Short mmCIF file of C-alpha atoms and ligand atoms in Angstrom, two decimals:
data_model
loop_
_atom_site.label_atom_id
_atom_site.label_comp_id
_atom_site.label_asym_id
_atom_site.label_seq_id
_atom_site.Cartn_x
_atom_site.Cartn_y
_atom_site.Cartn_z
CA MET A 627 -7.95 15.99 -23.13
CA PHE A 628 -11.83 15.64 -21.81
CA ASN A 629 -13.18 17.63 -19.29
CA GLU A 630 -15.58 15.28 -17.23
CA LYS A 631 -18.69 16.08 -18.49
CA GLU A 632 -17.47 15.34 -22.20
CA LEU A 633 -16.27 12.21 -21.10
CA SER A 634 -19.45 11.12 -19.37
CA ARG A 635 -21.18 12.13 -22.59
CA ILE A 636 -19.06 10.43 -24.84
CA ILE A 637 -19.54 7.31 -22.93
CA ARG A 638 -23.60 7.75 -22.55
CA ASN A 639 -23.23 8.09 -26.45
CA GLU A 640 -21.81 5.13 -26.83
CA GLY A 641 -24.46 3.27 -24.58
CA GLY A 642 -23.41 2.32 -21.41
CA VAL A 643 -19.75 1.17 -19.76
CA SER A 644 -17.78 0.41 -23.08
CA ARG A 645 -14.76 -1.18 -23.44
CA ARG A 646 -13.72 0.14 -26.11
CA PHE A 647 -14.06 3.83 -24.81
CA PHE A 648 -11.60 3.00 -22.03
CA MET A 649 -9.24 1.67 -24.01
CA ALA A 650 -9.27 5.03 -26.45
CA TYR A 651 -9.55 7.31 -23.24
CA SER A 652 -6.49 4.53 -21.64
CA ALA A 653 -4.27 5.17 -24.76
CA ALA A 654 -5.02 9.48 -24.87
CA LEU A 655 -3.92 9.37 -21.08
CA ALA A 656 -1.37 7.21 -21.33
CA SER A 657 0.39 9.00 -24.29
CA LEU A 658 0.86 12.43 -22.31
CA PRO A 659 3.38 12.72 -19.86
CA PHE A 660 6.52 10.50 -21.46
CA LEU A 661 6.20 11.22 -24.90
CA GLY A 662 6.99 14.20 -27.15
CA VAL A 663 9.09 16.36 -24.40
CA ARG A 664 10.28 19.14 -25.85
CA ALA A 665 13.85 19.99 -24.63
CA SER A 666 13.86 23.59 -25.31
CA ALA A 667 11.00 24.19 -22.71
CA ALA A 668 12.57 22.11 -20.19
CA ASP A 669 15.88 23.72 -20.54
CA ARG A 670 14.50 27.36 -19.84
CA LYS A 671 16.29 28.62 -16.61
CA VAL A 672 13.85 28.14 -13.84
CA THR A 673 14.18 29.82 -10.42
CA PHE A 674 11.44 29.39 -8.09
CA ALA A 675 9.96 31.78 -5.34
CA SER A 676 11.06 29.48 -2.61
CA ASN A 677 12.10 25.93 -1.79
CA PRO A 678 10.36 23.31 -4.33
CA PHE A 679 11.62 20.25 -2.44
CA THR A 680 8.73 20.64 0.27
CA LEU A 681 7.31 16.98 -0.16
CA GLY A 682 11.05 15.52 0.07
CA VAL A 683 12.23 12.49 -1.73
CA ALA A 684 11.30 8.80 -1.79
CA SER A 685 12.85 5.61 -3.68
CA GLY A 686 10.71 2.31 -4.00
CA ASP A 687 10.83 -0.87 -5.78
CA PRO A 688 14.10 -1.68 -5.87
CA ASP A 689 15.41 -4.86 -7.25
CA ALA A 690 19.05 -6.19 -7.48
CA THR A 691 20.19 -3.42 -10.13
CA SER A 692 17.81 -0.70 -10.04
CA VAL A 693 15.73 1.75 -7.89
CA VAL A 694 12.72 3.82 -8.29
CA LEU A 695 13.57 7.68 -7.20
CA TRP A 696 11.09 10.20 -6.81
CA THR A 697 10.50 13.94 -6.01
CA LYS A 698 7.35 16.39 -6.75
CA LEU A 699 8.26 19.85 -7.62
CA ALA A 700 5.92 21.87 -5.14
CA PRO A 701 7.14 25.40 -3.71
CA LYS A 702 3.71 26.26 -2.88
CA PRO A 703 2.71 22.68 -1.84
CA THR A 704 -0.88 23.31 -0.67
CA ASP A 705 -1.74 25.64 -3.58
CA PRO A 706 -3.55 23.36 -6.65
CA ASP A 707 -0.56 23.58 -8.77
CA GLY A 708 1.88 23.41 -5.94
CA GLY A 709 2.67 26.85 -7.09
CA MET A 710 4.16 25.73 -10.64
CA LYS A 711 3.61 26.98 -13.89
CA PRO A 712 1.80 24.28 -16.45
CA GLU A 713 5.48 23.79 -18.27
CA HIS A 714 8.21 20.94 -18.55
CA VAL A 715 10.77 20.97 -15.51
CA LYS A 716 14.15 19.79 -16.18
CA VAL A 717 15.09 18.20 -12.92
CA VAL A 718 19.05 16.76 -12.58
CA TRP A 719 19.41 13.52 -10.15
CA GLU A 720 22.35 12.34 -8.75
CA ILE A 721 23.01 8.80 -6.83
CA ALA A 722 26.20 8.01 -4.55
CA GLU A 723 27.85 5.35 -2.87
CA ASP A 724 28.25 7.60 0.02
CA GLU A 725 26.36 10.22 1.82
CA LYS A 726 29.03 13.31 0.65
CA PHE A 727 28.75 12.26 -2.57
CA THR A 728 32.39 11.85 -2.89
CA LYS A 729 31.63 8.69 -4.93
CA GLU A 730 28.86 9.54 -7.19
CA VAL A 731 28.08 6.56 -9.29
CA ARG A 732 25.47 7.79 -11.50
CA THR A 733 23.37 11.20 -12.68
CA GLY A 734 20.94 12.07 -15.25
CA THR A 735 17.90 14.10 -15.95
CA SER A 736 14.48 13.91 -15.74
CA ILE A 737 11.47 15.67 -16.67
CA ALA A 738 8.91 17.05 -14.45
CA SER A 739 5.87 17.56 -16.42
CA PRO A 740 2.74 19.36 -15.54
CA GLN A 741 0.25 16.25 -16.61
CA LEU A 742 1.52 14.81 -13.84
CA GLY A 743 1.77 16.94 -11.12
CA HIS A 744 5.37 17.87 -11.83
CA SER A 745 6.39 14.88 -10.00
CA VAL A 746 9.73 13.12 -10.77
CA HIS A 747 9.74 9.20 -11.04
CA VAL A 748 13.20 8.16 -12.38
CA GLU A 749 14.43 4.56 -12.73
CA VAL A 750 18.12 4.07 -12.17
CA GLU A 751 19.65 1.19 -13.41
CA GLY A 752 23.24 -0.56 -13.51
CA LEU A 753 23.45 -0.14 -9.80
CA LYS A 754 25.51 -2.90 -7.46
CA ASN A 755 23.59 -5.65 -5.58
CA ASP A 756 22.42 -5.30 -2.32
CA ARG A 757 23.97 -1.90 -1.00
CA TRP A 758 23.01 1.57 0.12
CA TYR A 759 22.96 4.59 -2.04
CA TRP A 760 22.03 8.00 -1.20
CA TYR A 761 20.25 10.29 -4.00
CA ARG A 762 19.23 14.01 -4.34
CA PHE A 763 17.78 16.17 -7.00
CA ARG A 764 18.34 19.58 -8.50
CA ALA A 765 16.25 21.83 -10.07
CA GLY A 766 17.00 25.25 -10.85
CA ASP A 767 19.28 26.78 -8.38
CA ALA A 768 17.49 24.33 -5.67
CA THR A 769 19.03 20.91 -4.15
CA SER A 770 16.29 18.37 -2.47
CA PRO A 771 17.16 16.59 0.72
CA ILE A 772 19.47 13.35 0.75
CA GLY A 773 17.65 10.49 0.62
CA ARG A 774 18.80 6.89 1.44
CA THR A 775 18.01 3.92 -0.99
CA ARG A 776 19.26 0.28 -1.47
CA THR A 777 19.23 -2.26 -3.78
CA LEU A 778 17.94 -6.20 -3.44
CA PRO A 779 20.45 -9.07 -3.32
CA ALA A 780 21.14 -10.59 -6.51
CA LEU A 781 18.47 -13.20 -7.72
CA ASN A 782 20.88 -16.29 -7.16
CA ALA A 783 22.26 -14.75 -3.74
CA GLU A 784 21.52 -16.34 -0.48
CA PRO A 785 21.33 -13.36 1.89
CA GLU A 786 21.67 -14.41 5.68
CA LYS A 787 19.08 -11.78 6.93
CA LEU A 788 16.63 -9.52 5.86
CA ASN A 789 15.00 -6.61 7.99
CA PHE A 790 11.96 -4.51 7.08
CA ALA A 791 8.44 -3.27 8.36
CA PHE A 792 5.00 -3.37 7.24
CA VAL A 793 2.28 -0.69 7.78
CA SER A 794 -0.91 0.55 6.83
CA CYS A 795 -3.86 3.27 7.51
CA GLN A 796 -2.47 6.46 8.64
CA HIS A 797 -5.54 8.68 8.92
CA TYR A 798 -4.18 11.98 9.06
CA GLU A 799 -6.93 13.45 11.45
CA GLN A 800 -6.40 10.48 14.24
CA GLY A 801 -3.31 10.59 15.37
CA LEU A 802 0.07 11.84 14.68
CA TYR A 803 3.06 9.67 12.71
CA THR A 804 5.57 9.18 15.69
CA ALA A 805 5.67 5.76 14.52
CA TYR A 806 7.74 6.77 11.50
CA GLU A 807 9.46 8.87 14.17
CA HIS A 808 10.19 5.91 16.04
CA MET A 809 11.31 3.98 12.35
CA MET A 810 13.35 6.45 10.86
CA LYS A 811 15.70 5.95 13.97
CA ASP A 812 16.03 2.10 13.55
CA GLU A 813 18.44 0.90 11.96
CA ASN A 814 17.21 -2.27 11.54
CA ILE A 815 14.63 -1.21 8.66
CA ASP A 816 15.86 -1.99 5.35
CA LEU A 817 12.69 -1.73 3.52
CA VAL A 818 9.10 -0.70 4.37
CA PHE A 819 5.72 -2.39 3.22
CA HIS A 820 2.94 0.03 3.07
CA LEU A 821 -0.03 -1.90 2.64
CA GLY A 822 -3.00 0.53 1.85
CA ASP A 823 -5.04 3.49 3.70
CA TYR A 824 -2.40 5.69 2.95
CA ILE A 825 -4.73 8.51 2.23
CA TYR A 826 -7.95 8.71 3.56
CA GLU A 827 -11.07 10.16 1.08
CA TYR A 828 -13.06 11.51 3.99
CA PRO A 829 -13.90 15.16 4.63
CA ASN A 830 -12.66 17.83 7.29
CA ASN A 831 -14.37 15.81 10.52
CA PRO A 832 -14.79 17.99 13.31
CA LYS A 833 -16.69 15.85 15.22
CA ALA A 834 -14.72 12.74 15.39
CA LEU A 835 -13.55 11.17 18.60
CA ALA A 836 -9.96 11.13 18.36
CA ARG A 837 -8.82 14.19 15.93
CA VAL A 838 -5.37 16.03 16.44
CA ARG A 839 -5.49 17.75 13.16
CA ALA A 840 -7.46 18.54 9.97
CA HIS A 841 -8.30 17.50 7.04
CA SER A 842 -7.87 20.18 4.36
CA GLY A 843 -10.32 20.20 1.14
CA PRO A 844 -13.90 19.75 0.96
CA LYS A 845 -16.12 20.38 4.11
CA ASP A 846 -19.01 18.68 2.96
CA ARG A 847 -18.11 15.75 1.15
CA LYS A 848 -15.42 13.23 -0.13
CA ILE A 849 -12.74 14.09 -1.96
CA GLN A 850 -13.53 13.53 -5.82
CA THR A 851 -11.34 15.25 -8.32
CA LEU A 852 -7.59 15.10 -9.51
CA ASP A 853 -7.09 18.25 -7.55
CA GLU A 854 -8.31 17.15 -4.14
CA TYR A 855 -6.92 13.61 -4.56
CA ARG A 856 -3.62 15.52 -4.92
CA GLU A 857 -3.96 17.73 -2.40
CA ARG A 858 -5.34 15.36 0.16
CA HIS A 859 -1.99 13.30 -0.60
CA VAL A 860 0.12 16.45 -0.56
CA GLN A 861 -1.28 17.34 3.05
CA TYR A 862 -0.27 13.91 4.12
CA ARG A 863 3.17 13.87 3.10
CA LEU A 864 4.17 17.29 4.14
CA ASP A 865 4.17 15.57 7.64
CA PRO A 866 8.14 15.55 7.99
CA ALA A 867 7.88 12.07 9.61
CA LEU A 868 5.99 10.71 6.76
CA HIS A 869 8.50 11.89 4.44
CA GLY A 870 11.68 11.58 6.48
CA MET A 871 10.75 7.87 6.57
CA HIS A 872 10.29 7.91 2.57
CA ALA A 873 13.87 9.17 2.67
CA LYS A 874 15.55 7.01 5.02
CA CYS A 875 14.59 3.31 2.86
CA PRO A 876 13.13 2.44 0.03
CA TRP A 877 9.15 1.42 0.14
CA PHE A 878 6.98 -1.21 -1.62
CA VAL A 879 3.64 0.05 -1.61
CA THR A 880 -0.06 -1.14 -2.43
CA TRP A 881 -3.30 0.42 -2.20
CA ASP A 882 -6.38 -0.39 -0.19
CA ASP A 883 -9.55 1.35 -0.44
CA HIS A 884 -9.22 4.84 1.08
CA GLU A 885 -6.98 6.27 -1.59
CA PHE A 886 -10.12 6.03 -3.83
CA ASP A 887 -13.02 5.66 -1.69
CA ASN A 888 -14.33 3.48 1.02
CA ASN A 889 -15.10 -0.40 0.45
CA TYR A 890 -15.04 0.16 -3.14
CA ALA A 891 -15.04 -3.02 -5.24
CA ASN A 892 -13.94 -2.72 -9.12
CA ASP A 893 -16.10 -0.14 -10.19
CA ILE A 894 -18.94 -0.13 -7.72
CA SER A 895 -19.09 2.39 -4.86
CA GLU A 896 -20.49 1.45 -1.41
CA LYS A 897 -23.07 3.74 -2.24
CA LYS A 898 -26.18 2.88 -3.98
CA GLY A 899 -27.06 4.14 -7.08
CA VAL A 900 -23.86 5.64 -7.97
CA ASP A 901 -23.13 5.51 -11.64
CA PRO A 902 -20.02 3.16 -12.68
CA ILE A 903 -19.07 5.45 -15.17
CA GLN A 904 -18.82 8.32 -12.75
CA PHE A 905 -17.17 6.07 -10.22
CA LEU A 906 -14.44 5.05 -12.81
CA ILE A 907 -13.73 8.32 -14.05
CA GLN A 908 -13.03 9.49 -10.00
CA ARG A 909 -10.99 6.22 -9.60
CA ALA A 910 -8.97 7.28 -12.74
CA ALA A 911 -8.34 10.57 -10.88
CA ALA A 912 -7.62 8.72 -7.65
CA TYR A 913 -5.19 6.61 -8.98
CA GLN A 914 -3.38 9.10 -11.13
CA ALA A 915 -2.67 11.18 -7.98
CA TYR A 916 -1.99 8.01 -5.99
CA TYR A 917 0.79 6.88 -9.07
CA GLU A 918 2.14 10.90 -8.83
CA MET A 919 2.88 10.60 -5.22
CA MET A 920 4.34 7.06 -5.16
CA PRO A 921 7.81 5.57 -6.10
CA LEU A 922 6.37 3.41 -8.47
CA ARG A 923 7.64 2.59 -11.90
CA LYS A 924 6.52 3.68 -15.24
CA ASN A 925 5.05 0.32 -15.83
CA CYS A 926 2.52 1.25 -12.98
CA LEU A 927 1.08 4.41 -14.97
CA PRO A 928 -2.44 4.19 -14.86
CA LYS A 929 -4.16 3.73 -18.03
CA GLY A 930 -7.48 5.78 -17.61
CA PRO A 931 -9.13 4.11 -14.43
CA ASP A 932 -6.94 0.99 -14.59
CA MET A 933 -3.58 0.53 -13.06
CA LYS A 934 -1.75 -2.42 -12.54
CA ILE A 935 0.04 -2.35 -9.24
CA TYR A 936 0.54 -6.12 -8.38
CA ARG A 937 3.84 -7.54 -9.01
CA LYS A 938 6.57 -9.05 -7.37
CA ALA A 939 10.29 -8.69 -5.21
CA SER A 940 12.63 -10.93 -4.74
CA PHE A 941 15.20 -10.68 -1.73
CA GLY A 942 17.61 -12.89 -3.42
CA ARG A 943 16.58 -16.85 -2.69
CA LEU A 944 15.75 -15.77 0.88
CA ALA A 945 11.89 -13.90 0.27
CA GLU A 946 9.81 -13.71 -2.41
CA PHE A 947 7.33 -10.79 -1.81
CA LEU A 948 4.05 -11.00 -4.04
CA ILE A 949 2.22 -7.79 -3.68
CA LEU A 950 -1.37 -7.89 -4.19
CA ASP A 951 -4.18 -5.47 -4.99
CA THR A 952 -7.28 -6.72 -3.39
CA ARG A 953 -9.58 -3.91 -4.83
CA GLN A 954 -9.35 -3.33 -8.23
CA TYR A 955 -10.63 -5.97 -9.94
CA ARG A 956 -13.08 -7.54 -7.19
CA THR A 957 -16.43 -8.75 -7.11
CA ASP A 958 -19.09 -6.77 -4.94
CA GLN A 959 -19.00 -7.40 -1.05
CA PRO A 960 -21.96 -10.05 -0.68
CA ASN A 961 -24.76 -9.75 1.51
CA ASN A 962 -24.28 -6.15 1.10
CA ASP A 963 -21.27 -5.85 2.76
CA GLY A 964 -21.26 -5.36 6.60
CA ILE A 965 -20.67 -8.48 9.50
CA ARG A 966 -22.67 -11.25 7.58
CA PRO A 967 -23.03 -15.27 7.94
CA LEU A 968 -20.68 -17.43 5.92
CA ASN A 969 -23.79 -18.46 4.18
CA GLU A 970 -24.26 -19.14 0.14
CA GLU A 971 -23.73 -15.66 -0.97
CA ALA A 972 -20.31 -15.18 0.36
CA LEU A 973 -19.49 -18.62 -0.44
CA LYS A 974 -20.21 -18.36 -4.07
CA PRO A 975 -17.32 -19.70 -6.38
CA THR A 976 -17.46 -16.32 -8.74
CA ASN A 977 -16.87 -14.11 -5.84
CA THR A 978 -13.13 -12.83 -6.10
CA LEU A 979 -11.15 -10.41 -4.30
CA LEU A 980 -7.92 -11.06 -7.10
CA GLY A 981 -9.95 -11.06 -10.28
CA LYS A 982 -8.85 -14.12 -12.87
CA GLU A 983 -5.64 -12.47 -14.39
CA GLN A 984 -4.04 -11.73 -10.88
CA ARG A 985 -4.86 -14.82 -9.60
CA GLY A 986 -3.43 -16.45 -12.66
CA TRP A 987 -0.10 -14.56 -11.99
CA LEU A 988 -0.25 -15.51 -8.41
CA GLN A 989 -0.45 -18.75 -8.90
CA LYS A 990 2.05 -19.03 -11.45
CA SER A 991 4.61 -17.16 -9.07
CA LEU A 992 4.17 -18.89 -6.50
CA ILE A 993 5.14 -22.22 -8.37
CA ALA A 994 7.74 -20.39 -10.04
CA SER A 995 9.44 -19.39 -6.96
CA GLN A 996 12.74 -20.29 -5.37
CA ALA A 997 12.71 -18.38 -2.30
CA GLU A 998 13.04 -19.79 1.44
CA TRP A 999 9.99 -17.66 2.86
CA ASN A 1000 7.11 -16.95 0.28
CA VAL A 1001 4.98 -13.99 1.38
CA LEU A 1002 1.73 -12.19 0.07
CA ALA A 1003 1.62 -8.41 1.00
CA GLN A 1004 -1.61 -7.82 0.95
CA GLN A 1005 -4.75 -5.66 2.07
CA VAL A 1006 -7.43 -7.58 3.87
CA MET A 1007 -7.34 -10.06 6.59
CA MET A 1008 -7.25 -13.87 5.20
CA GLY A 1009 -8.14 -15.64 8.51
CA MET A 1010 -11.62 -16.27 8.57
CA ALA A 1011 -12.50 -14.68 11.71
CA GLN A 1012 -15.71 -15.14 13.16
CA LEU A 1013 -16.52 -11.56 14.69
CA GLY A 1014 -19.88 -12.58 16.42
CA LYS A 1015 -23.09 -14.21 16.21
CA LEU A 1016 -26.45 -14.15 14.91
CA LYS A 1017 -28.49 -13.61 17.89
CA ASP A 1018 -31.22 -16.25 17.34
CA THR A 1019 -29.50 -18.78 15.05
CA ASP A 1020 -26.32 -18.91 16.56
CA GLU A 1021 -24.81 -18.42 13.28
CA GLY A 1022 -21.32 -17.11 13.24
CA LEU A 1023 -20.86 -13.73 11.61
CA TYR A 1024 -17.89 -12.57 9.42
CA SER A 1025 -16.38 -9.62 7.41
CA MET A 1026 -17.69 -9.27 3.89
CA ASP A 1027 -15.14 -6.89 2.95
CA GLN A 1028 -12.33 -9.10 3.89
CA TRP A 1029 -11.10 -12.47 2.58
CA PRO A 1030 -14.43 -14.30 3.90
CA GLY A 1031 -16.34 -12.35 1.28
CA ALA A 1032 -14.42 -14.56 -1.42
CA ALA A 1033 -14.34 -17.42 1.38
CA GLN A 1034 -14.32 -20.11 -1.67
CA GLU A 1035 -11.31 -18.16 -3.56
CA ARG A 1036 -9.84 -17.89 0.19
CA MET A 1037 -10.06 -21.26 0.68
CA ASP A 1038 -8.98 -22.82 -3.02
CA LEU A 1039 -5.88 -20.56 -2.70
CA MET A 1040 -4.86 -21.77 0.58
CA LYS A 1041 -5.54 -25.66 -0.91
CA PHE A 1042 -3.03 -24.66 -3.65
CA ILE A 1043 -0.52 -23.45 -1.42
CA GLN A 1044 -0.82 -26.80 0.58
CA ASP A 1045 -1.04 -29.19 -2.12
CA ARG A 1046 1.76 -27.39 -4.33
CA LYS A 1047 3.95 -27.38 -1.02
CA VAL A 1048 4.84 -24.02 -1.52
CA PRO A 1049 7.93 -23.37 1.10
CA ASN A 1050 6.98 -20.97 3.95
CA PRO A 1051 4.01 -19.32 3.11
CA ILE A 1052 3.53 -15.76 5.38
CA VAL A 1053 0.84 -13.39 4.77
CA LEU A 1054 1.34 -9.93 5.66
CA THR A 1055 -2.06 -7.60 6.11
CA GLY A 1056 -3.46 -4.45 6.74
CA ASP A 1057 -7.14 -2.90 6.94
CA ILE A 1058 -8.31 -3.70 10.02
CA HIS A 1059 -6.63 -1.36 12.48
CA SER A 1060 -5.62 -4.34 15.01
CA ASN A 1061 -2.89 -6.78 15.28
CA TRP A 1062 -3.57 -9.94 14.79
CA VAL A 1063 -1.10 -13.04 14.47
CA ASN A 1064 -3.18 -16.07 12.50
CA ASN A 1065 -2.25 -19.48 11.78
CA LEU A 1066 -4.39 -20.51 8.50
CA HIS A 1067 -5.86 -23.52 7.82
CA VAL A 1068 -7.64 -24.11 4.19
CA ASP A 1069 -10.93 -23.63 5.94
CA ASP A 1070 -10.24 -21.90 9.79
CA ARG A 1071 -13.76 -22.91 10.85
CA GLN A 1072 -11.74 -26.89 10.75
CA PRO A 1073 -8.91 -25.91 13.46
CA ASP A 1074 -8.10 -29.70 13.48
CA THR A 1075 -6.91 -29.85 9.84
CA PRO A 1076 -2.86 -28.89 9.12
CA VAL A 1077 -1.66 -25.59 9.59
CA VAL A 1078 -1.07 -23.92 6.06
CA ALA A 1079 0.19 -20.59 6.10
CA THR A 1080 1.03 -18.00 8.83
CA GLU A 1081 -0.52 -14.45 9.06
CA PHE A 1082 0.56 -11.21 10.58
CA VAL A 1083 -1.60 -8.24 10.21
CA ALA A 1084 -0.53 -5.12 11.22
CA THR A 1085 -2.26 -2.53 13.04
CA SER A 1086 -2.96 1.32 11.98
CA ILE A 1087 -0.41 4.16 12.33
CA THR A 1088 -2.79 6.35 13.36
CA SER A 1089 -6.88 5.29 11.96
CA GLY A 1090 -8.91 5.07 14.99
CA GLY A 1091 -6.88 7.10 17.39
CA ASN A 1092 -5.46 5.54 20.27
CA GLY A 1093 -6.59 1.40 20.75
CA ILE A 1094 -6.58 -0.35 23.31
CA ALA A 1095 -4.33 -3.49 24.65
CA LYS A 1096 -7.02 -5.99 25.39
CA PRO A 1097 -10.10 -5.43 23.91
CA LYS A 1098 -13.53 -6.66 25.79
CA MET A 1099 -14.15 -9.38 23.55
CA LEU A 1100 -10.85 -10.78 23.37
CA ASP A 1101 -11.79 -13.99 25.35
CA GLU A 1102 -14.84 -14.86 23.65
CA LEU A 1103 -12.90 -13.76 19.82
CA LEU A 1104 -10.41 -16.62 20.61
CA LYS A 1105 -12.57 -19.16 22.15
CA ALA A 1106 -14.66 -18.66 18.72
CA ASN A 1107 -11.41 -19.11 16.91
CA PRO A 1108 -8.65 -21.26 17.63
CA PHE A 1109 -6.63 -20.17 14.73
CA ILE A 1110 -6.08 -16.62 16.33
CA GLN A 1111 -2.69 -16.37 18.17
CA PHE A 1112 -2.43 -12.82 19.14
CA HIS A 1113 -5.10 -10.04 18.90
CA ASN A 1114 -4.46 -6.47 20.11
CA ARG A 1115 -5.86 -2.81 19.42
CA GLU A 1116 -3.12 -0.69 20.04
CA ARG A 1117 -1.28 1.53 17.24
CA GLY A 1118 1.93 0.70 15.44
CA TYR A 1119 3.68 -1.30 12.92
CA VAL A 1120 5.18 -4.47 13.06
CA ARG A 1121 9.41 -5.02 12.18
CA CYS A 1122 10.27 -8.60 10.59
CA THR A 1123 13.63 -10.26 11.01
CA VAL A 1124 13.97 -13.60 8.87
CA THR A 1125 16.78 -15.72 8.12
CA PRO A 1126 16.83 -18.69 6.41
CA GLU A 1127 16.12 -20.65 9.76
CA LYS A 1128 13.27 -18.02 11.00
CA TRP A 1129 11.02 -15.65 10.78
CA VAL A 1130 10.49 -13.30 13.63
CA SER A 1131 7.51 -10.51 13.86
CA ASP A 1132 7.84 -7.64 16.59
CA TYR A 1133 4.65 -5.97 17.07
CA ILE A 1134 5.62 -2.72 18.33
CA VAL A 1135 3.50 -0.11 19.37
CA VAL A 1136 3.12 3.55 20.05
CA GLU A 1137 0.62 4.06 23.50
CA ASP A 1138 -0.29 7.20 22.76
CA VAL A 1139 -1.04 8.87 19.45
CA LEU A 1140 -2.68 12.09 20.27
CA LYS A 1141 0.03 13.73 21.66
CA PRO A 1142 3.79 14.17 20.60
CA ASN A 1143 6.35 11.80 21.83
CA GLY A 1144 4.18 8.99 22.36
CA LYS A 1145 5.75 6.01 24.02
CA VAL A 1146 7.01 2.87 21.79
CA VAL A 1147 7.42 -0.40 22.94
CA THR A 1148 7.63 -3.96 21.66
CA ARG A 1149 4.16 -5.56 22.97
CA GLU A 1150 4.83 -9.19 21.43
CA SER A 1151 7.32 -11.13 19.34
CA PHE A 1152 6.25 -14.36 17.48
CA VAL A 1153 8.60 -16.48 15.59
CA VAL A 1154 8.00 -19.07 12.45
CA GLU A 1155 10.58 -21.56 12.03
CA SER A 1156 11.30 -22.27 9.10
CA GLY A 1157 9.46 -26.03 7.60
CA LYS A 1158 6.84 -24.94 10.18
CA PRO A 1159 3.87 -23.44 9.19
CA GLY A 1160 2.39 -21.21 12.57
CA ALA A 1161 3.50 -18.66 14.85
CA LYS A 1162 4.70 -18.79 18.09
CA LYS A 1163 4.54 -16.51 21.07
CA ILE A 1164 8.82 -15.69 21.97
FE1 FE B 2683 -8.05 1.63 7.33
CA1 CA B 2684 -9.20 -0.38 4.19
#
């Protein structure tokens, strides 16, 4: 393996960002963990000074017959190496039809490798459709906590119901994970979608207004190295409510910006003058740490600075989820980012959040889908919300980091959905640390045109500390943007109940995230009836 200095030198000698270099680097990285594992090393009898399962267990990306089981060996989780020697360790996994493991259906072994921080990603195949399972791991003489997971219905099944929750933005310093504590008790959550900002890359900030606990790691700068990204992920996952909720049901995760760096766009930093090569080297570290910590399939394994995370999941013929990545392939935010007019720069047809390949895949998936509900699970708000006005000209201002920064691509996507008559399009969104329900038009500035899709935006789990139910500018906001049905700035999550006839989204809020046992209430509920895009308050 090259170290960072060597990498940088090699790339510079090749004269700039060389695709060839990254292919070579990618191949080198990708060949490491899963090939040539020597059983002899892994078979050595391991003993741990203390419990190696401090980070709990997780599962994810189920389909009708398989699911990913995850854990990471870390007897000393806050040490850089987790308290592990640089050796392969054999880990036994078991999956059963019952919590007591009397009906074990499958067992096997996997290798926790030092290259991947002794994380374990097992893809268990050959399971029955649409049912719950329980799983655990063993390493040496230690046994992990038991996790619960499930498969999805068969591709051609016509399920009567789907219950899930979606979340985003869980800044560790700015609040407690009370939302997850509550979700753990909710038997009506079968799946969780995490739409990004799983960690934040910022240093420990004693001056932050809302702060209930402190980031570990560097004090004077953001995290940058693989070890630092790993340490940050570990700090978050040590929270019992977070790993507790991971153990309750499978998650589908995707990232936004803070898993790597605020408001990044592909290889472009928000900071001027950052060398794109250095930035991609850092991205490789961030993406690897993310892969290590998440219950993702092996086909997500990063190749150097690239990691394909956009993918789909089918809940029988009831719902098709298209999980997007609007960071890795996007063009730079127009107008120097920020809140800006929807001018020529913002409307440039070359601006993209998806990139050509993902956009093609998305269009293909939308026309191929046989599902009743077609769901984009993604990061930034699609509703073209006018968030303010320029003082002199009265021109509306929009967020350049969100879909208005690629307004043409956004409008073309809605037009595509409208023209192809994609059934019941729903957009799920995170990032913005506030709750929104939006009735989406091809162009949201034209409220008299037909509603094409419905967007549910979930607020943050903690980011921003305690919010408010009725923001000051609410009336103005709603007046300027008739497509917005609901907006609120409390913390929490959204729980969805989906049947062939209707989609219900419950906006569940935690009234205080700065103290333990914050009160949890359902603030509002909205329904979309099949065949009628647009949400109504219940
Ligand atoms: Fe965020
Ligand atoms: Ca974000």
